[in-house]
Amino acid sequence: MQQYSIFPNTEAHTEPGSIDTLATSLSSYIDPPQIQLVKRAYYYAEQAHDGQRRRSGQPYVTHPLAVAGILADMHMDHQSLMAALLHDVIEDTGISKASLGEQFGDTVADLVDGVSKLTRIESESRAEAQAENFQKMALAMARDIRVILVKLADRLHNMRTLGVLKPEKRRRIARETLEMYAPIAQRLGMHNIRVELEDLGFTTLYPMRAKRIHNAVKAARGNRREIVEQIKESIELGLERDGHPCAVVGREKHLYSIYQKMQNKKKSFSEIMDIYAFRIVVDSVDSCYRVLGCIHSLYKPVPGQFKDYIAIPKSNGYQSLHTILFGMHGVPIEIQIRTPEMEEMANYGIAAHWLYKTNDGQPLNGSHTRARQWVQGLLEMQERAGNSLEFIENVKIDLFPDEVYVFSPKGEIMELPHGSTPVDFAYAVHTDVGNSCVACRINRRLAPLSEPLQSGQTIEIIASKGAQPNPSWLNFVTTGKARSNIRHYLKNQRQTEAIVLGQRLLGKALAGLDVDLDGISEKQKESLVNNTGHHSFDHILEEIGQGNRLPLLTAHQLLARDSNRDDSNNAEGSSHPPLMIDGTEGFRVNFARCCYPIPGDPIVGFISAERGMVIHTDNCHNSLEFKNNPERSVPLRWAEEVEGEFSIELGIALEKSRGIIAVLANRINSLDANIEKISIEDEDPRMSMVNVIVGVHSRLHLARIMRRIRSIKDVIKVTRVKH
Ligand code: MN
């Protein structure tokens, strides 16, 4: 049953109380020296807030005192209570965190500072769209989960005393409560606080609807009383007969959950109220299952409705057995069965942990559940690590793995994957911001663009017109958006540069043929585009610029098409005259290392992306393969006069004898041929296989060389090697 009432008014909660009342109630679970600390915090706050009043007219300190009271009801530890008493001191009285630290220790100062920070975010990021992020943000930011608990208590007291505010402000705070704080409370399993926040928020935001539902519940309660009592008695009797005497408590849904069910599930009020719900609290986990068995023998369970949240707790730590029964006359009966510890957990969630710890100083006996271990783990980690970045890491990992929440300078919250950098942030803001970012400030201090972001930081991107993405960013960006945008930009960039280069190369090649690039007609370009299967002339230029296409070849193709312009039957590729190779092509032309073509050999050229044009002999086995790809193959012919040297490989079999290699080298040199490389393989004790790569001028030159080698006495065989 709910412990509070929101109708007819909330005055009951606004009574000031005093520090002495609080101290008395603390004595049930906190040691005297620590109560003294709490008192000191109170007097400090009283003095700091001296002269300040709440809108209700009461001294300001009544508010922190009430917040501490809420936490005391949850049996929170003395540090949380001190932080609650001091929670508005930094923000409202200008006292520094450092002086709080001196007075009350760093832990309390950190807690107060954390609450102040949350208060600041809350006022900066009011946009509704940010609500969900705020929840995550708030949880992720709080180094110490008690910061959230103090903040929730603060908000709860503000909600209880909303009445004195202007309607406008009241509504805003109520909406924020429903959107941000109630879900946080739910996430942390703090059922009691969540329910109260929701009903207060709902009543403030929709007073008429709340009133209607409230009245309907009241009326229904009257009608239901008899049935509720009947069911309750029959269950209690049955349990007693089986040796499990225990109290069965009726449950009612709270207003906001009824409202939400009507809204979201489109159920009528009577449909929702048509369910009778009870809770049974028993002493041990073992009893939970026994009682369940007993109840299932009393009433028939509805198939598929049994849920074992003891074995598999909900992610917020909630544990219980749930079942639904067919009651008398077919009314559904909802039953929850749990232990007192589970009940605490269900009501106070994460806060229940401090309750367990301070009850008798011993960890809880009984069931070791995932949820309990989670909470336990959090606390242990917190105790171990002291301030505890680790602690919050654990909370974050559990609640929201792999996300960080950062601010823009305007206070907008941005959600990014864990490990994101300022560059990821910049691209998340806008592609243009990403493309032009040059530096950044993290919390107003200059920082490298590669620095991983932490939750809660404010990121300011410094952009510059004309700046470009740096390829090295790809080494550290995390988001797909940043990565793909950087790649896209760089690709475009390379494309533009390649086109400019291609234009220059083609211009030069045409100049060598006494043609000006500007003199090439659109029609010539178009016909080349059509005949080569490129999608534009720019694309052809790009291919030239990237070295995939020869400028000279392209120049010839352009002009050849020009001379054949009137011959419409003669449309296709290979019809233009072969390109002449005269040995002056330099690096643009490569001679294949498989067949080593030399002047006089029939040759053919192939365009390769890596090496530009590669020339093979016409009968090379690689040529056969390339010939299937006419777009990449170029008919070639040696010029009448060819300059330079051409490598060729000779295989020489010879009998081993002293000095034979020297003789061989001498012979070759004497014919004005350079040996580029020589390698020897011993075939057997008598024979060697010598491979020589020689530079020659022509086939004729080669023939003379081979003849001279054969004339050496120990040489058995000389062949031109082709791979
Ligand atoms: Mn406050």
JSON list of N, CA and C in Angstrom, two decimals, residues 30-86:
[
{"chain": "A", "resi": 30, "resn": "ILE", "atom": "N", "xyz": [22.49, 4.86, 12.95]},
{"chain": "A", "resi": 30, "resn": "ILE", "atom": "CA", "xyz": [23.80, 5.50, 12.75]},
{"chain": "A", "resi": 30, "resn": "ILE", "atom": "C", "xyz": [24.46, 5.74, 14.10]},
{"chain": "A", "resi": 31, "resn": "ASP", "atom": "N", "xyz": [25.79, 5.57, 14.14]},
{"chain": "A", "resi": 31, "resn": "ASP", "atom": "CA", "xyz": [26.53, 5.74, 15.40]},
{"chain": "A", "resi": 31, "resn": "ASP", "atom": "C", "xyz": [26.60, 7.22, 15.80]},
{"chain": "A", "resi": 32, "resn": "PRO", "atom": "N", "xyz": [26.66, 7.47, 17.12]},
{"chain": "A", "resi": 32, "resn": "PRO", "atom": "CA", "xyz": [26.65, 8.85, 17.61]},
{"chain": "A", "resi": 32, "resn": "PRO", "atom": "C", "xyz": [27.71, 9.77, 16.98]},
{"chain": "A", "resi": 33, "resn": "PRO", "atom": "N", "xyz": [28.99, 9.33, 16.83]},
{"chain": "A", "resi": 33, "resn": "PRO", "atom": "CA", "xyz": [29.97, 10.28, 16.27]},
{"chain": "A", "resi": 33, "resn": "PRO", "atom": "C", "xyz": [29.55, 10.75, 14.87]},
{"chain": "A", "resi": 34, "resn": "GLN", "atom": "N", "xyz": [28.93, 9.83, 14.12]},
{"chain": "A", "resi": 34, "resn": "GLN", "atom": "CA", "xyz": [28.54, 10.19, 12.76]},
{"chain": "A", "resi": 34, "resn": "GLN", "atom": "C", "xyz": [27.30, 11.07, 12.77]},
{"chain": "A", "resi": 35, "resn": "ILE", "atom": "N", "xyz": [26.46, 10.87, 13.77]},
{"chain": "A", "resi": 35, "resn": "ILE", "atom": "CA", "xyz": [25.31, 11.77, 13.90]},
{"chain": "A", "resi": 35, "resn": "ILE", "atom": "C", "xyz": [25.80, 13.18, 14.19]},
{"chain": "A", "resi": 36, "resn": "GLN", "atom": "N", "xyz": [26.89, 13.27, 14.97]},
{"chain": "A", "resi": 36, "resn": "GLN", "atom": "CA", "xyz": [27.47, 14.59, 15.26]},
{"chain": "A", "resi": 36, "resn": "GLN", "atom": "C", "xyz": [27.92, 15.27, 13.96]},
{"chain": "A", "resi": 37, "resn": "LEU", "atom": "N", "xyz": [28.50, 14.49, 13.07]},
{"chain": "A", "resi": 37, "resn": "LEU", "atom": "CA", "xyz": [28.94, 15.04, 11.78]},
{"chain": "A", "resi": 37, "resn": "LEU", "atom": "C", "xyz": [27.74, 15.58, 11.00]},
{"chain": "A", "resi": 38, "resn": "VAL", "atom": "N", "xyz": [26.65, 14.81, 11.02]},
{"chain": "A", "resi": 38, "resn": "VAL", "atom": "CA", "xyz": [25.44, 15.23, 10.31]},
{"chain": "A", "resi": 38, "resn": "VAL", "atom": "C", "xyz": [24.94, 16.55, 10.90]},
{"chain": "A", "resi": 39, "resn": "LYS", "atom": "N", "xyz": [24.98, 16.61, 12.20]},
{"chain": "A", "resi": 39, "resn": "LYS", "atom": "CA", "xyz": [24.53, 17.85, 12.86]},
{"chain": "A", "resi": 39, "resn": "LYS", "atom": "C", "xyz": [25.40, 19.04, 12.45]},
{"chain": "A", "resi": 40, "resn": "ARG", "atom": "N", "xyz": [26.71, 18.79, 12.44]},
{"chain": "A", "resi": 40, "resn": "ARG", "atom": "CA", "xyz": [27.62, 19.87, 12.06]},
{"chain": "A", "resi": 40, "resn": "ARG", "atom": "C", "xyz": [27.29, 20.37, 10.65]},
{"chain": "A", "resi": 41, "resn": "ALA", "atom": "N", "xyz": [27.02, 19.42, 9.76]},
{"chain": "A", "resi": 41, "resn": "ALA", "atom": "CA", "xyz": [26.68, 19.80, 8.38]},
{"chain": "A", "resi": 41, "resn": "ALA", "atom": "C", "xyz": [25.42, 20.66, 8.38]},
{"chain": "A", "resi": 42, "resn": "TYR", "atom": "N", "xyz": [24.48, 20.27, 9.24]},
{"chain": "A", "resi": 42, "resn": "TYR", "atom": "CA", "xyz": [23.25, 21.07, 9.30]},
{"chain": "A", "resi": 42, "resn": "TYR", "atom": "C", "xyz": [23.53, 22.50, 9.74]},
{"chain": "A", "resi": 43, "resn": "TYR", "atom": "N", "xyz": [24.32, 22.65, 10.82]},
{"chain": "A", "resi": 43, "resn": "TYR", "atom": "CA", "xyz": [24.56, 24.02, 11.31]},
{"chain": "A", "resi": 43, "resn": "TYR", "atom": "C", "xyz": [25.33, 24.85, 10.29]},
{"chain": "A", "resi": 44, "resn": "TYR", "atom": "N", "xyz": [26.24, 24.19, 9.60]},
{"chain": "A", "resi": 44, "resn": "TYR", "atom": "CA", "xyz": [26.99, 24.87, 8.54]},
{"chain": "A", "resi": 44, "resn": "TYR", "atom": "C", "xyz": [26.04, 25.39, 7.47]},
{"chain": "A", "resi": 45, "resn": "ALA", "atom": "N", "xyz": [25.13, 24.51, 7.03]},
{"chain": "A", "resi": 45, "resn": "ALA", "atom": "CA", "xyz": [24.17, 24.88, 5.98]},
{"chain": "A", "resi": 45, "resn": "ALA", "atom": "C", "xyz": [23.26, 26.00, 6.48]},
{"chain": "A", "resi": 46, "resn": "GLU", "atom": "N", "xyz": [22.84, 25.88, 7.73]},
{"chain": "A", "resi": 46, "resn": "GLU", "atom": "CA", "xyz": [21.94, 26.88, 8.29]},
{"chain": "A", "resi": 46, "resn": "GLU", "atom": "C", "xyz": [22.59, 28.27, 8.22]},
{"chain": "A", "resi": 47, "resn": "GLN", "atom": "N", "xyz": [23.88, 28.29, 8.57]},
{"chain": "A", "resi": 47, "resn": "GLN", "atom": "CA", "xyz": [24.58, 29.56, 8.55]},
{"chain": "A", "resi": 47, "resn": "GLN", "atom": "C", "xyz": [24.78, 30.05, 7.11]},
{"chain": "A", "resi": 48, "resn": "ALA", "atom": "N", "xyz": [25.14, 29.14, 6.24]},
{"chain": "A", "resi": 48, "resn": "ALA", "atom": "CA", "xyz": [25.40, 29.52, 4.85]},
{"chain": "A", "resi": 48, "resn": "ALA", "atom": "C", "xyz": [24.14, 30.08, 4.19]},
{"chain": "A", "resi": 49, "resn": "HIS", "atom": "N", "xyz": [23.01, 29.48, 4.47]},
{"chain": "A", "resi": 49, "resn": "HIS", "atom": "CA", "xyz": [21.77, 29.92, 3.84]},
{"chain": "A", "resi": 49, "resn": "HIS", "atom": "C", "xyz": [21.07, 31.02, 4.66]},
{"chain": "A", "resi": 50, "resn": "ASP", "atom": "N", "xyz": [21.77, 31.51, 5.67]},
{"chain": "A", "resi": 50, "resn": "ASP", "atom": "CA", "xyz": [21.14, 32.49, 6.57]},
{"chain": "A", "resi": 50, "resn": "ASP", "atom": "C", "xyz": [20.58, 33.66, 5.76]},
{"chain": "A", "resi": 51, "resn": "GLY", "atom": "N", "xyz": [19.34, 33.99, 6.07]},
{"chain": "A", "resi": 51, "resn": "GLY", "atom": "CA", "xyz": [18.70, 35.12, 5.38]},
{"chain": "A", "resi": 51, "resn": "GLY", "atom": "C", "xyz": [17.97, 34.70, 4.12]},
{"chain": "A", "resi": 52, "resn": "GLN", "atom": "N", "xyz": [18.28, 33.51, 3.56]},
{"chain": "A", "resi": 52, "resn": "GLN", "atom": "CA", "xyz": [17.56, 33.05, 2.36]},
{"chain": "A", "resi": 52, "resn": "GLN", "atom": "C", "xyz": [16.27, 32.35, 2.78]},
{"chain": "A", "resi": 53, "resn": "ARG", "atom": "N", "xyz": [15.25, 32.57, 1.95]},
{"chain": "A", "resi": 53, "resn": "ARG", "atom": "CA", "xyz": [13.97, 31.93, 2.28]},
{"chain": "A", "resi": 53, "resn": "ARG", "atom": "C", "xyz": [13.46, 31.19, 1.07]},
{"chain": "A", "resi": 54, "resn": "ARG", "atom": "N", "xyz": [12.67, 30.17, 1.31]},
{"chain": "A", "resi": 54, "resn": "ARG", "atom": "CA", "xyz": [11.97, 29.49, 0.22]},
{"chain": "A", "resi": 54, "resn": "ARG", "atom": "C", "xyz": [10.79, 30.33, -0.19]},
{"chain": "A", "resi": 55, "resn": "ARG", "atom": "N", "xyz": [10.20, 30.01, -1.33]},
{"chain": "A", "resi": 55, "resn": "ARG", "atom": "CA", "xyz": [9.07, 30.79, -1.78]},
{"chain": "A", "resi": 55, "resn": "ARG", "atom": "C", "xyz": [7.91, 30.72, -0.79]},
{"chain": "A", "resi": 56, "resn": "SER", "atom": "N", "xyz": [7.86, 29.61, -0.06]},
{"chain": "A", "resi": 56, "resn": "SER", "atom": "CA", "xyz": [6.78, 29.46, 0.92]},
{"chain": "A", "resi": 56, "resn": "SER", "atom": "C", "xyz": [6.97, 30.39, 2.12]},
{"chain": "A", "resi": 57, "resn": "GLY", "atom": "N", "xyz": [8.13, 31.01, 2.20]},
{"chain": "A", "resi": 57, "resn": "GLY", "atom": "CA", "xyz": [8.39, 31.91, 3.32]},
{"chain": "A", "resi": 57, "resn": "GLY", "atom": "C", "xyz": [9.23, 31.27, 4.41]},
{"chain": "A", "resi": 58, "resn": "GLN", "atom": "N", "xyz": [9.37, 29.95, 4.35]},
{"chain": "A", "resi": 58, "resn": "GLN", "atom": "CA", "xyz": [10.16, 29.28, 5.39]},
{"chain": "A", "resi": 58, "resn": "GLN", "atom": "C", "xyz": [11.65, 29.54, 5.17]},
{"chain": "A", "resi": 59, "resn": "PRO", "atom": "N", "xyz": [12.45, 29.48, 6.24]},
{"chain": "A", "resi": 59, "resn": "PRO", "atom": "CA", "xyz": [13.90, 29.59, 6.06]},
{"chain": "A", "resi": 59, "resn": "PRO", "atom": "C", "xyz": [14.38, 28.55, 5.05]},
{"chain": "A", "resi": 60, "resn": "TYR", "atom": "N", "xyz": [15.37, 28.92, 4.24]},
{"chain": "A", "resi": 60, "resn": "TYR", "atom": "CA", "xyz": [15.81, 28.02, 3.18]},
{"chain": "A", "resi": 60, "resn": "TYR", "atom": "C", "xyz": [16.26, 26.68, 3.71]},
{"chain": "A", "resi": 61, "resn": "VAL", "atom": "N", "xyz": [16.91, 26.67, 4.87]},
{"chain": "A", "resi": 61, "resn": "VAL", "atom": "CA", "xyz": [17.52, 25.44, 5.37]},
{"chain": "A", "resi": 61, "resn": "VAL", "atom": "C", "xyz": [16.49, 24.33, 5.62]},
{"chain": "A", "resi": 62, "resn": "THR", "atom": "N", "xyz": [15.20, 24.69, 5.70]},
{"chain": "A", "resi": 62, "resn": "THR", "atom": "CA", "xyz": [14.19, 23.64, 5.87]},
{"chain": "A", "resi": 62, "resn": "THR", "atom": "C", "xyz": [14.20, 22.68, 4.68]},
{"chain": "A", "resi": 63, "resn": "HIS", "atom": "N", "xyz": [14.57, 23.20, 3.51]},
{"chain": "A", "resi": 63, "resn": "HIS", "atom": "CA", "xyz": [14.59, 22.33, 2.32]},
{"chain": "A", "resi": 63, "resn": "HIS", "atom": "C", "xyz": [15.70, 21.27, 2.42]},
{"chain": "A", "resi": 64, "resn": "PRO", "atom": "N", "xyz": [16.95, 21.65, 2.58]},
{"chain": "A", "resi": 64, "resn": "PRO", "atom": "CA", "xyz": [17.96, 20.58, 2.73]},
{"chain": "A", "resi": 64, "resn": "PRO", "atom": "C", "xyz": [17.67, 19.66, 3.91]},
{"chain": "A", "resi": 65, "resn": "LEU", "atom": "N", "xyz": [17.09, 20.18, 4.95]},
{"chain": "A", "resi": 65, "resn": "LEU", "atom": "CA", "xyz": [16.76, 19.32, 6.09]},
{"chain": "A", "resi": 65, "resn": "LEU", "atom": "C", "xyz": [15.73, 18.27, 5.68]},
{"chain": "A", "resi": 66, "resn": "ALA", "atom": "N", "xyz": [14.73, 18.69, 4.91]},
{"chain": "A", "resi": 66, "resn": "ALA", "atom": "CA", "xyz": [13.72, 17.73, 4.46]},
{"chain": "A", "resi": 66, "resn": "ALA", "atom": "C", "xyz": [14.32, 16.71, 3.51]},
{"chain": "A", "resi": 67, "resn": "VAL", "atom": "N", "xyz": [15.24, 17.15, 2.65]},
{"chain": "A", "resi": 67, "resn": "VAL", "atom": "CA", "xyz": [15.90, 16.22, 1.73]},
{"chain": "A", "resi": 67, "resn": "VAL", "atom": "C", "xyz": [16.66, 15.16, 2.52]},
{"chain": "A", "resi": 68, "resn": "ALA", "atom": "N", "xyz": [17.37, 15.61, 3.55]},
{"chain": "A", "resi": 68, "resn": "ALA", "atom": "CA", "xyz": [18.08, 14.66, 4.40]},
{"chain": "A", "resi": 68, "resn": "ALA", "atom": "C", "xyz": [17.09, 13.70, 5.07]},
{"chain": "A", "resi": 69, "resn": "GLY", "atom": "N", "xyz": [15.92, 14.23, 5.44]},
{"chain": "A", "resi": 69, "resn": "GLY", "atom": "CA", "xyz": [14.89, 13.39, 6.06]},
{"chain": "A", "resi": 69, "resn": "GLY", "atom": "C", "xyz": [14.45, 12.27, 5.13]},
{"chain": "A", "resi": 70, "resn": "ILE", "atom": "N", "xyz": [14.28, 12.60, 3.85]},
{"chain": "A", "resi": 70, "resn": "ILE", "atom": "CA", "xyz": [13.87, 11.57, 2.87]},
{"chain": "A", "resi": 70, "resn": "ILE", "atom": "C", "xyz": [14.92, 10.47, 2.79]},
{"chain": "A", "resi": 71, "resn": "LEU", "atom": "N", "xyz": [16.19, 10.89, 2.79]},
{"chain": "A", "resi": 71, "resn": "LEU", "atom": "CA", "xyz": [17.27, 9.90, 2.72]},
{"chain": "A", "resi": 71, "resn": "LEU", "atom": "C", "xyz": [17.36, 9.10, 4.01]},
{"chain": "A", "resi": 72, "resn": "ALA", "atom": "N", "xyz": [17.04, 9.74, 5.11]},
{"chain": "A", "resi": 72, "resn": "ALA", "atom": "CA", "xyz": [17.07, 9.02, 6.38]},
{"chain": "A", "resi": 72, "resn": "ALA", "atom": "C", "xyz": [15.98, 7.94, 6.39]},
{"chain": "A", "resi": 73, "resn": "ASP", "atom": "N", "xyz": [14.83, 8.23, 5.77]},
{"chain": "A", "resi": 73, "resn": "ASP", "atom": "CA", "xyz": [13.78, 7.22, 5.67]},
{"chain": "A", "resi": 73, "resn": "ASP", "atom": "C", "xyz": [14.28, 5.99, 4.91]},
{"chain": "A", "resi": 74, "resn": "MET", "atom": "N", "xyz": [15.19, 6.23, 3.98]},
{"chain": "A", "resi": 74, "resn": "MET", "atom": "CA", "xyz": [15.75, 5.10, 3.22]},
{"chain": "A", "resi": 74, "resn": "MET", "atom": "C", "xyz": [16.97, 4.52, 3.92]},
{"chain": "A", "resi": 75, "resn": "HIS", "atom": "N", "xyz": [17.25, 5.04, 5.14]},
{"chain": "A", "resi": 75, "resn": "HIS", "atom": "CA", "xyz": [18.42, 4.59, 5.91]},
{"chain": "A", "resi": 75, "resn": "HIS", "atom": "C", "xyz": [19.73, 4.76, 5.17]},
{"chain": "A", "resi": 76, "resn": "MET", "atom": "N", "xyz": [19.86, 5.90, 4.50]},
{"chain": "A", "resi": 76, "resn": "MET", "atom": "CA", "xyz": [21.13, 6.17, 3.83]},
{"chain": "A", "resi": 76, "resn": "MET", "atom": "C", "xyz": [22.20, 6.54, 4.85]},
{"chain": "A", "resi": 77, "resn": "ASP", "atom": "N", "xyz": [23.46, 6.39, 4.42]},
{"chain": "A", "resi": 77, "resn": "ASP", "atom": "CA", "xyz": [24.59, 6.59, 5.32]},
{"chain": "A", "resi": 77, "resn": "ASP", "atom": "C", "xyz": [24.79, 8.07, 5.65]},
{"chain": "A", "resi": 78, "resn": "HIS", "atom": "N", "xyz": [25.67, 8.33, 6.64]},
{"chain": "A", "resi": 78, "resn": "HIS", "atom": "CA", "xyz": [25.80, 9.71, 7.14]},
{"chain": "A", "resi": 78, "resn": "HIS", "atom": "C", "xyz": [26.38, 10.65, 6.09]},
{"chain": "A", "resi": 79, "resn": "GLN", "atom": "N", "xyz": [27.23, 10.14, 5.20]},
{"chain": "A", "resi": 79, "resn": "GLN", "atom": "CA", "xyz": [27.81, 11.04, 4.18]},
{"chain": "A", "resi": 79, "resn": "GLN", "atom": "C", "xyz": [26.74, 11.53, 3.21]},
{"chain": "A", "resi": 80, "resn": "SER", "atom": "N", "xyz": [25.82, 10.64, 2.83]},
{"chain": "A", "resi": 80, "resn": "SER", "atom": "CA", "xyz": [24.72, 11.07, 1.97]},
{"chain": "A", "resi": 80, "resn": "SER", "atom": "C", "xyz": [23.89, 12.13, 2.67]},
{"chain": "A", "resi": 81, "resn": "LEU", "atom": "N", "xyz": [23.65, 11.94, 3.96]},
{"chain": "A", "resi": 81, "resn": "LEU", "atom": "CA", "xyz": [22.83, 12.90, 4.71]},
{"chain": "A", "resi": 81, "resn": "LEU", "atom": "C", "xyz": [23.54, 14.25, 4.80]},
{"chain": "A", "resi": 82, "resn": "MET", "atom": "N", "xyz": [24.84, 14.21, 5.02]},
{"chain": "A", "resi": 82, "resn": "MET", "atom": "CA", "xyz": [25.59, 15.47, 5.08]},
{"chain": "A", "resi": 82, "resn": "MET", "atom": "C", "xyz": [25.52, 16.18, 3.73]},
{"chain": "A", "resi": 83, "resn": "ALA", "atom": "N", "xyz": [25.71, 15.40, 2.67]},
{"chain": "A", "resi": 83, "resn": "ALA", "atom": "CA", "xyz": [25.64, 15.99, 1.33]},
{"chain": "A", "resi": 83, "resn": "ALA", "atom": "C", "xyz": [24.26, 16.58, 1.08]},
{"chain": "A", "resi": 84, "resn": "ALA", "atom": "N", "xyz": [23.22, 15.89, 1.54]},
{"chain": "A", "resi": 84, "resn": "ALA", "atom": "CA", "xyz": [21.86, 16.39, 1.35]},
{"chain": "A", "resi": 84, "resn": "ALA", "atom": "C", "xyz": [21.70, 17.73, 2.07]},
{"chain": "A", "resi": 85, "resn": "LEU", "atom": "N", "xyz": [22.23, 17.82, 3.28]},
{"chain": "A", "resi": 85, "resn": "LEU", "atom": "CA", "xyz": [22.10, 19.07, 4.04]},
{"chain": "A", "resi": 85, "resn": "LEU", "atom": "C", "xyz": [22.85, 20.21, 3.37]},
{"chain": "A", "resi": 86, "resn": "LEU", "atom": "N", "xyz": [23.97, 19.85, 2.70]},
{"chain": "A", "resi": 86, "resn": "LEU", "atom": "CA", "xyz": [24.82, 20.89, 2.10]},
{"chain": "A", "resi": 86, "resn": "LEU", "atom": "C", "xyz": [24.56, 21.05, 0.60]}
]
